[in-house]
């Protein structure tokens, strides 16, 4: 094994990620110029980067320790987690099968095109719910075993108590980088990212913005962070809009604002919603001027190009120069 493993972790990413100030974005949303910092977890290195690599270091490390030769995971067609599982498999010389919701007819741009470049095979599960997706993944694992392969199932979104350890580590990086941090704002999908941050920073220091990936995201955060109750968790549910796959108006505005005041690219599903949640939190007083706030940029850029409405919105932002 050329990649170093310590405990169960296999090194895949570039750490620590940097934090950088965003003074123009801060003042545009009603904070002081020195209040808002960006944790660049979009720059974690492997496969286009993003939050999922921190979790994969642990879940893929465990798979290697079990002797797996094939990684199997589940997700939406534009899953960033699936794309980074494909990249991790390519780097480590493991086969990858991605069990994705939907059918071969969906757009193959964005994350799906990268899955193809990384050499992952796709198993389409049809329009199924979470239980159906899990069943389809179990069947794929069974069939792989029948051919003599040794599959390891990586959990949906990479989220488990083990995967969350990657984000507990991110929280420790943040404490060292911004000792007076009051709130870390992060997108909340399958829950592992927020859970890890909560485990290391405390419930009061993390604001999760629900993207609508799970019906009960607070329960997932509790499970992965080892909390007995959701009491004290700060979660906003006001940015889901018409659902996970939709582009909401506040998210669209957040995409343009972050791009034009910080040169920061957000995506329509996760980081755009998280930024819209931060803007709403400042508006309603949950976050105020004078408080050190960090926006955890969790990546997801390929998802912008795989999101029909998102691409159409971005194309509509093109401004003609007229002399
Ligand atoms: C870009 C991006 N940000 C944030 C998240 C949310 O992380 P989690 O699923 O750990 O809640 C995801 C999950 O898919 C993601 O792809």
CSV table of C-alpha atoms and ligand atoms in Angstrom, one decimal:
chain,number,residue,atom,x,y,z
A,1,UNK,CA,0.0,0.0,0.0
A,2,UNK,CA,1.6,3.2,-1.2
A,3,UNK,CA,-0.9,5.5,0.7
A,4,UNK,CA,-0.2,5.8,4.4
A,5,UNK,CA,-2.8,4.4,6.7
A,6,UNK,CA,-3.0,5.2,10.4
A,7,UNK,CA,-5.6,3.6,12.5
A,8,UNK,CA,-8.4,3.1,9.9
A,9,UNK,CA,-7.6,6.2,7.9
A,10,UNK,CA,-6.1,6.2,4.4
A,11,UNK,CA,-4.6,9.5,3.3
A,12,UNK,CA,-6.4,10.9,0.3
A,13,UNK,CA,-6.7,14.6,0.8
A,14,UNK,CA,-4.6,17.7,1.2
A,15,UNK,CA,-4.8,19.1,4.8
A,16,UNK,CA,-5.2,21.5,6.5
A,17,UNK,CA,-7.4,23.4,4.1
A,18,UNK,CA,-7.0,27.2,4.3
A,19,UNK,CA,-9.3,29.8,5.7
A,20,UNK,CA,-9.6,33.1,4.0
A,21,UNK,CA,-11.4,36.3,4.7
A,22,UNK,CA,-14.3,37.5,2.6
A,23,UNK,CA,-14.7,41.2,3.5
A,24,UNK,CA,-16.8,42.3,0.5
A,25,UNK,CA,-19.2,39.4,0.9
A,26,UNK,CA,-19.4,40.0,4.6
A,27,UNK,CA,-20.4,43.6,4.3
A,28,UNK,CA,-22.8,42.8,1.4
A,29,UNK,CA,-24.8,40.5,3.8
A,30,UNK,CA,-24.7,42.8,6.8
A,31,UNK,CA,-21.6,41.6,8.7
A,32,UNK,CA,-18.5,43.6,9.6
A,33,UNK,CA,-15.6,43.2,7.0
A,34,UNK,CA,-13.5,41.1,9.4
A,35,UNK,CA,-16.4,38.8,10.6
A,36,UNK,CA,-16.7,36.3,7.7
A,37,UNK,CA,-14.1,33.7,6.8
A,38,UNK,CA,-14.3,30.8,4.3
A,39,UNK,CA,-13.0,27.4,5.1
A,40,UNK,CA,-11.8,26.1,1.7
A,41,UNK,CA,-12.9,22.5,2.0
A,42,UNK,CA,-13.6,22.7,-1.7
A,43,UNK,CA,-9.8,22.5,-2.1
A,44,UNK,CA,-9.2,19.1,-0.5
A,45,UNK,CA,-7.3,18.0,-3.6
A,46,UNK,CA,-8.5,14.6,-4.9
A,47,UNK,CA,-10.9,14.3,-7.8
A,48,UNK,CA,-12.1,17.9,-8.0
A,49,UNK,CA,-12.2,18.3,-4.2
A,50,UNK,CA,-15.0,18.7,-1.6
A,51,UNK,CA,-16.1,17.6,1.8
A,52,UNK,CA,-16.6,14.0,1.0
A,53,UNK,CA,-12.9,13.2,0.8
A,54,UNK,CA,-12.5,13.7,4.6
A,55,UNK,CA,-15.1,11.1,5.3
A,56,UNK,CA,-13.8,8.7,2.6
A,57,UNK,CA,-10.4,8.7,4.2
A,58,UNK,CA,-12.1,6.8,7.1
A,59,UNK,CA,-14.7,4.7,5.3
A,60,UNK,CA,-12.4,3.6,2.5
A,61,UNK,CA,-9.6,3.0,5.1
A,62,UNK,CA,-12.0,0.6,6.9
A,63,UNK,CA,-12.8,-1.1,3.5
A,64,UNK,CA,-9.1,-1.6,2.8
A,65,UNK,CA,-8.6,-3.0,6.3
A,66,UNK,CA,-11.4,-5.6,5.6
A,67,UNK,CA,-9.6,-6.6,2.4
A,68,UNK,CA,-12.1,-5.1,0.0
A,69,UNK,CA,-11.2,-4.8,-3.7
A,70,UNK,CA,-14.4,-3.0,-4.9
A,71,UNK,CA,-16.2,0.0,-3.5
A,72,UNK,CA,-19.9,0.2,-3.8
A,73,UNK,CA,-21.9,3.3,-2.9
A,74,UNK,CA,-25.3,5.0,-3.5
A,75,UNK,CA,-26.5,8.5,-4.4
A,76,UNK,CA,-28.3,10.8,-6.8
A,77,UNK,CA,-27.0,11.0,-10.4
A,78,UNK,CA,-25.2,14.2,-9.5
A,79,UNK,CA,-23.8,12.9,-6.2
A,80,UNK,CA,-20.4,14.5,-5.3
A,81,UNK,CA,-19.9,11.7,-2.9
A,82,UNK,CA,-20.2,9.1,-5.7
A,83,UNK,CA,-17.8,11.1,-7.8
A,84,UNK,CA,-15.2,11.2,-5.0
A,85,UNK,CA,-15.7,7.5,-4.2
A,86,UNK,CA,-14.9,6.9,-7.9
A,87,UNK,CA,-11.8,9.1,-7.6
A,88,UNK,CA,-10.7,7.4,-4.4
A,89,UNK,CA,-11.1,4.0,-6.1
A,90,UNK,CA,-9.0,5.1,-9.1
A,91,UNK,CA,-6.2,6.4,-6.9
A,92,UNK,CA,-6.1,3.3,-4.8
A,93,UNK,CA,-6.6,0.7,-7.6
A,94,UNK,CA,-10.0,-0.4,-6.4
A,95,UNK,CA,-13.0,-1.1,-8.7
A,96,UNK,CA,-16.0,1.1,-8.1
A,97,UNK,CA,-19.7,0.5,-8.7
A,98,UNK,CA,-22.0,3.5,-8.2
A,99,UNK,CA,-25.7,2.6,-7.5
A,100,UNK,CA,-27.5,5.7,-8.6
A,101,UNK,CA,-31.2,6.7,-8.4
A,102,UNK,CA,-32.8,7.2,-11.8
A,103,UNK,CA,-32.2,5.7,-15.3
A,104,UNK,CA,-29.6,5.9,-18.1
A,105,UNK,CA,-31.6,8.7,-19.8
A,106,UNK,CA,-30.5,11.4,-17.3
A,107,UNK,CA,-28.0,14.1,-18.3
A,108,UNK,CA,-24.4,12.8,-18.1
A,109,UNK,CA,-22.7,16.1,-17.6
A,110,UNK,CA,-21.2,17.3,-14.3
A,111,UNK,CA,-20.4,14.7,-11.7
A,112,UNK,CA,-21.6,11.8,-13.9
A,113,UNK,CA,-19.1,12.6,-16.7
A,114,UNK,CA,-16.3,12.6,-14.0
A,115,UNK,CA,-17.6,9.3,-12.7
A,116,UNK,CA,-17.0,8.0,-16.2
A,117,UNK,CA,-13.5,9.4,-16.5
A,118,UNK,CA,-12.6,7.9,-13.2
A,119,UNK,CA,-13.7,4.5,-14.6
A,120,UNK,CA,-16.5,3.8,-12.2
A,121,UNK,CA,-19.4,1.5,-13.4
A,122,UNK,CA,-22.9,2.8,-12.9
A,123,UNK,CA,-25.9,0.6,-11.8
A,124,UNK,CA,-29.2,2.5,-12.3
A,125,UNK,CA,-31.7,1.8,-9.5
A,126,UNK,CA,-34.7,3.5,-11.1
A,127,UNK,CA,-37.0,6.0,-9.3
A,128,UNK,CA,-36.7,4.4,-5.8
A,129,UNK,CA,-36.8,5.8,-2.3
A,130,UNK,CA,-33.9,5.4,0.1
A,131,UNK,CA,-34.9,1.9,1.1
A,132,UNK,CA,-35.1,0.9,-2.6
A,133,UNK,CA,-31.6,2.4,-3.2
A,134,UNK,CA,-30.2,0.5,-0.3
A,135,UNK,CA,-31.8,-2.8,-1.6
A,136,UNK,CA,-30.3,-2.2,-5.0
A,137,UNK,CA,-26.9,-1.7,-3.5
A,138,UNK,CA,-27.2,-4.9,-1.4
A,139,UNK,CA,-28.1,-6.8,-4.6
A,140,UNK,CA,-25.1,-5.3,-6.5
A,141,UNK,CA,-22.8,-6.4,-3.6
A,142,UNK,CA,-24.3,-9.9,-3.7
A,143,UNK,CA,-23.7,-10.2,-7.4
A,144,UNK,CA,-20.1,-8.9,-7.0
A,145,UNK,CA,-19.5,-11.5,-4.4
A,146,UNK,CA,-20.8,-14.2,-6.8
A,147,UNK,CA,-18.1,-13.2,-9.2
A,148,UNK,CA,-15.4,-13.6,-6.5
A,149,UNK,CA,-15.0,-9.8,-5.9
A,150,UNK,CA,-14.8,-8.4,-2.3
A,151,UNK,CA,-17.1,-5.4,-2.2
A,152,UNK,CA,-17.3,-2.9,0.6
A,153,UNK,CA,-20.5,-0.8,0.9
A,154,UNK,CA,-19.7,2.9,1.6
A,155,UNK,CA,-22.7,4.5,3.3
A,156,UNK,CA,-25.0,7.0,1.5
A,157,UNK,CA,-23.3,10.4,1.4
A,158,UNK,CA,-20.3,8.8,3.1
A,159,UNK,CA,-22.1,9.5,6.4
A,160,UNK,CA,-21.6,7.2,9.4
A,161,UNK,CA,-20.1,7.7,12.8
A,162,UNK,CA,-16.8,6.6,11.3
A,163,UNK,CA,-17.0,9.0,8.3
A,164,UNK,CA,-17.9,11.8,10.7
A,165,UNK,CA,-14.4,11.5,12.3
A,166,UNK,CA,-13.1,13.3,9.2
A,167,UNK,CA,-15.2,16.3,10.1
A,168,UNK,CA,-14.3,16.2,13.7
A,169,UNK,CA,-10.7,16.7,12.4
A,170,UNK,CA,-11.9,19.6,10.3
A,171,UNK,CA,-13.4,21.2,13.4
A,172,UNK,CA,-10.0,20.9,15.2
A,173,UNK,CA,-8.3,22.6,12.2
A,174,UNK,CA,-10.9,25.4,12.5
A,175,UNK,CA,-10.3,25.9,16.2
A,176,UNK,CA,-6.6,26.3,15.6
A,177,UNK,CA,-7.2,28.7,12.6
A,178,UNK,CA,-10.0,30.8,14.1
A,179,UNK,CA,-9.9,30.5,17.9
A,180,UNK,CA,-12.7,33.0,18.4
A,181,UNK,CA,-15.0,31.3,16.0
A,182,UNK,CA,-18.7,31.6,17.1
A,183,UNK,CA,-20.6,29.9,14.2
A,184,UNK,CA,-19.5,27.5,11.4
A,185,UNK,CA,-22.2,27.5,8.7
A,186,UNK,CA,-22.4,24.3,6.6
A,187,UNK,CA,-24.8,22.5,4.2
A,188,UNK,CA,-26.6,19.6,5.8
A,189,UNK,CA,-27.3,16.7,3.5
A,190,UNK,CA,-26.8,13.1,4.8
A,191,UNK,CA,-25.5,14.5,8.1
A,192,UNK,CA,-21.9,13.3,8.6
A,193,UNK,CA,-20.3,16.7,7.9
A,194,UNK,CA,-22.4,18.6,10.4
A,195,UNK,CA,-22.1,15.7,12.9
A,196,UNK,CA,-18.3,15.7,12.8
A,197,UNK,CA,-18.2,19.5,13.3
A,198,UNK,CA,-20.7,19.3,16.2
A,199,UNK,CA,-18.6,16.6,17.8
A,200,UNK,CA,-15.5,18.8,17.8
A,201,UNK,CA,-16.9,22.3,18.1
A,202,UNK,CA,-20.1,21.8,20.1
A,203,UNK,CA,-23.7,22.1,19.2
A,204,UNK,CA,-23.8,25.8,19.7
A,205,UNK,CA,-21.0,26.5,17.3
A,206,UNK,CA,-22.5,24.9,14.2
A,207,UNK,CA,-25.4,26.0,12.0
A,208,UNK,CA,-26.5,23.4,9.5
A,209,UNK,CA,-28.6,24.4,6.5
A,210,UNK,CA,-30.9,21.5,5.5
A,211,UNK,CA,-30.8,20.9,1.7
A,212,UNK,CA,-33.7,18.4,1.7
A,213,UNK,CA,-31.7,15.2,1.1
A,214,UNK,CA,-33.2,13.4,4.1
A,215,UNK,CA,-36.7,13.6,5.8
A,216,UNK,CA,-35.1,13.8,9.3
A,217,UNK,CA,-31.6,15.3,9.1
A,218,UNK,CA,-31.4,16.1,12.8
A,219,UNK,CA,-31.8,12.4,13.7
A,220,UNK,CA,-28.9,11.6,11.3
A,221,UNK,CA,-26.7,14.2,12.9
A,222,UNK,CA,-27.5,12.9,16.4
A,223,UNK,CA,-26.7,9.3,15.3
A,224,UNK,CA,-23.3,10.2,13.7
A,225,UNK,CA,-22.3,12.6,16.4
A,226,UNK,CA,-23.3,10.3,19.2
A,227,UNK,CA,-25.8,12.8,20.7
A,228,UNK,CA,-28.6,11.4,22.9
A,229,UNK,CA,-31.1,14.2,21.8
A,230,UNK,CA,-31.2,16.9,19.1
A,231,UNK,CA,-31.6,19.5,21.8
A,232,UNK,CA,-29.5,22.6,21.1
A,233,UNK,CA,-28.7,21.6,17.4
A,234,UNK,CA,-28.9,24.7,15.2
A,235,UNK,CA,-30.6,23.6,11.9
A,236,UNK,CA,-32.4,25.8,9.4
A,237,UNK,CA,-35.0,24.1,7.2
A,238,UNK,CA,-36.0,27.3,5.3
A,239,UNK,CA,-33.8,26.8,2.2
A,240,UNK,CA,-35.2,23.5,0.9
A,241,UNK,CA,-37.8,25.2,-1.3
A,242,UNK,CA,-39.5,22.8,-3.8
A,243,UNK,CA,-37.0,20.1,-2.9
A,244,UNK,CA,-33.4,18.9,-3.1
A,245,UNK,CA,-33.2,19.0,-6.9
A,246,UNK,CA,-34.8,22.5,-7.3
A,247,UNK,CA,-33.0,25.8,-7.6
A,248,UNK,CA,-34.5,28.3,-5.1
A,249,UNK,CA,-34.5,32.0,-5.6
A,250,UNK,CA,-32.4,32.7,-2.5
A,251,UNK,CA,-29.9,30.1,-3.6
A,252,UNK,CA,-29.7,31.7,-7.1
A,253,UNK,CA,-29.1,35.1,-5.5
A,254,UNK,CA,-26.4,33.6,-3.2
A,255,UNK,CA,-24.6,32.1,-6.2
A,256,UNK,CA,-24.3,35.5,-7.9
A,257,UNK,CA,-23.5,37.4,-4.7
A,258,UNK,CA,-20.6,35.0,-3.7
A,259,UNK,CA,-19.3,35.0,-7.2
A,260,UNK,CA,-19.3,38.8,-7.5
A,261,UNK,CA,-18.0,39.8,-4.1
A,262,UNK,CA,-15.6,37.0,-3.3
A,263,UNK,CA,-14.8,35.2,-6.6
A,264,UNK,CA,-16.3,32.2,-4.9
A,265,UNK,CA,-18.2,29.5,-6.9
A,266,UNK,CA,-21.1,27.8,-5.1
A,267,UNK,CA,-23.4,25.1,-6.4
A,268,UNK,CA,-27.2,25.0,-6.6
A,269,UNK,CA,-27.8,22.1,-4.3
A,270,UNK,CA,-25.4,22.4,-1.3
A,271,UNK,CA,-23.2,25.4,-0.9
A,272,UNK,CA,-25.6,27.8,-2.5
A,273,UNK,CA,-28.3,26.8,-0.1
A,274,UNK,CA,-25.9,27.0,2.8
A,275,UNK,CA,-24.9,30.6,1.8
A,276,UNK,CA,-28.6,31.5,1.4
A,277,UNK,CA,-29.1,30.1,5.0
A,278,UNK,CA,-26.2,32.3,6.3
A,279,UNK,CA,-27.8,35.3,4.6
A,280,UNK,CA,-31.2,34.5,6.2
A,281,UNK,CA,-29.5,33.9,9.6
A,282,UNK,CA,-27.9,37.4,9.5
A,283,UNK,CA,-31.3,38.9,8.5
A,284,UNK,CA,-33.1,37.3,11.4
A,285,UNK,CA,-30.4,38.0,14.0
A,286,UNK,CA,-29.2,34.4,14.6
A,287,UNK,CA,-25.8,35.6,13.4
A,288,UNK,CA,-24.7,39.2,14.0
A,289,UNK,CA,-22.0,41.7,13.2
A,290,UNK,CA,-19.0,41.4,15.4
A,291,UNK,CA,-19.2,37.6,15.6
A,292,UNK,CA,-16.5,35.5,14.0
A,293,UNK,CA,-18.4,33.4,11.4
A,294,UNK,CA,-17.0,30.7,9.1
A,295,UNK,CA,-18.7,29.5,6.0
A,296,UNK,CA,-17.5,25.9,5.4
A,297,UNK,CA,-17.2,25.6,1.6
A,298,UNK,CA,-17.9,21.9,1.0
A,299,UNK,CA,-17.2,21.9,-2.8
A,300,UNK,CA,-19.7,20.6,-5.3
A,301,UNK,CA,-18.7,22.7,-8.3
A,302,UNK,CA,-19.2,19.8,-10.8
A,303,UNK,CA,-22.8,19.7,-9.6
A,304,UNK,CA,-23.4,23.2,-11.0
A,305,UNK,CA,-22.7,21.8,-14.5
A,306,UNK,CA,-25.0,18.8,-13.9
A,307,UNK,CA,-27.9,21.0,-12.8
A,308,UNK,CA,-30.1,22.1,-15.7
A,309,UNK,CA,-31.8,25.0,-13.9
A,310,UNK,CA,-28.4,26.0,-12.3
A,311,UNK,CA,-26.7,26.1,-15.7
A,312,UNK,CA,-29.6,28.1,-17.2
A,313,UNK,CA,-29.4,30.6,-14.3
A,314,UNK,CA,-25.7,31.0,-14.7
A,315,UNK,CA,-26.0,31.5,-18.4
A,316,UNK,CA,-28.6,34.2,-17.8
A,317,UNK,CA,-26.0,36.1,-15.7
A,318,UNK,CA,-23.8,36.8,-18.7
A,319,UNK,CA,-23.6,40.5,-19.2
A,320,UNK,CA,-23.0,42.0,-22.6
A,321,UNK,CA,-20.5,44.9,-22.8
A,322,UNK,CA,-21.9,47.9,-24.7
A,323,UNK,CA,-19.7,50.8,-25.4
B,1,LIG,C1,-20.9,19.7,-2.0
B,1,LIG,C2,-21.5,19.1,-0.8
B,1,LIG,N1,-21.7,19.9,0.3
B,1,LIG,C3,-22.3,19.5,1.4
B,1,LIG,C4,-22.8,18.2,1.5
B,1,LIG,C5,-23.5,17.7,2.7
B,1,LIG,O1,-22.7,16.9,3.5
B,1,LIG,P1,-23.4,15.7,4.4
B,1,LIG,O2,-24.0,14.7,3.4
B,1,LIG,O3,-22.3,15.1,5.1
B,1,LIG,O4,-24.4,16.3,5.2
B,1,LIG,C6,-22.7,17.3,0.4
B,1,LIG,C7,-23.3,16.0,0.4
B,1,LIG,O5,-23.6,15.4,-0.6
B,1,LIG,C8,-22.0,17.8,-0.8
B,1,LIG,O6,-21.9,17.1,-1.9
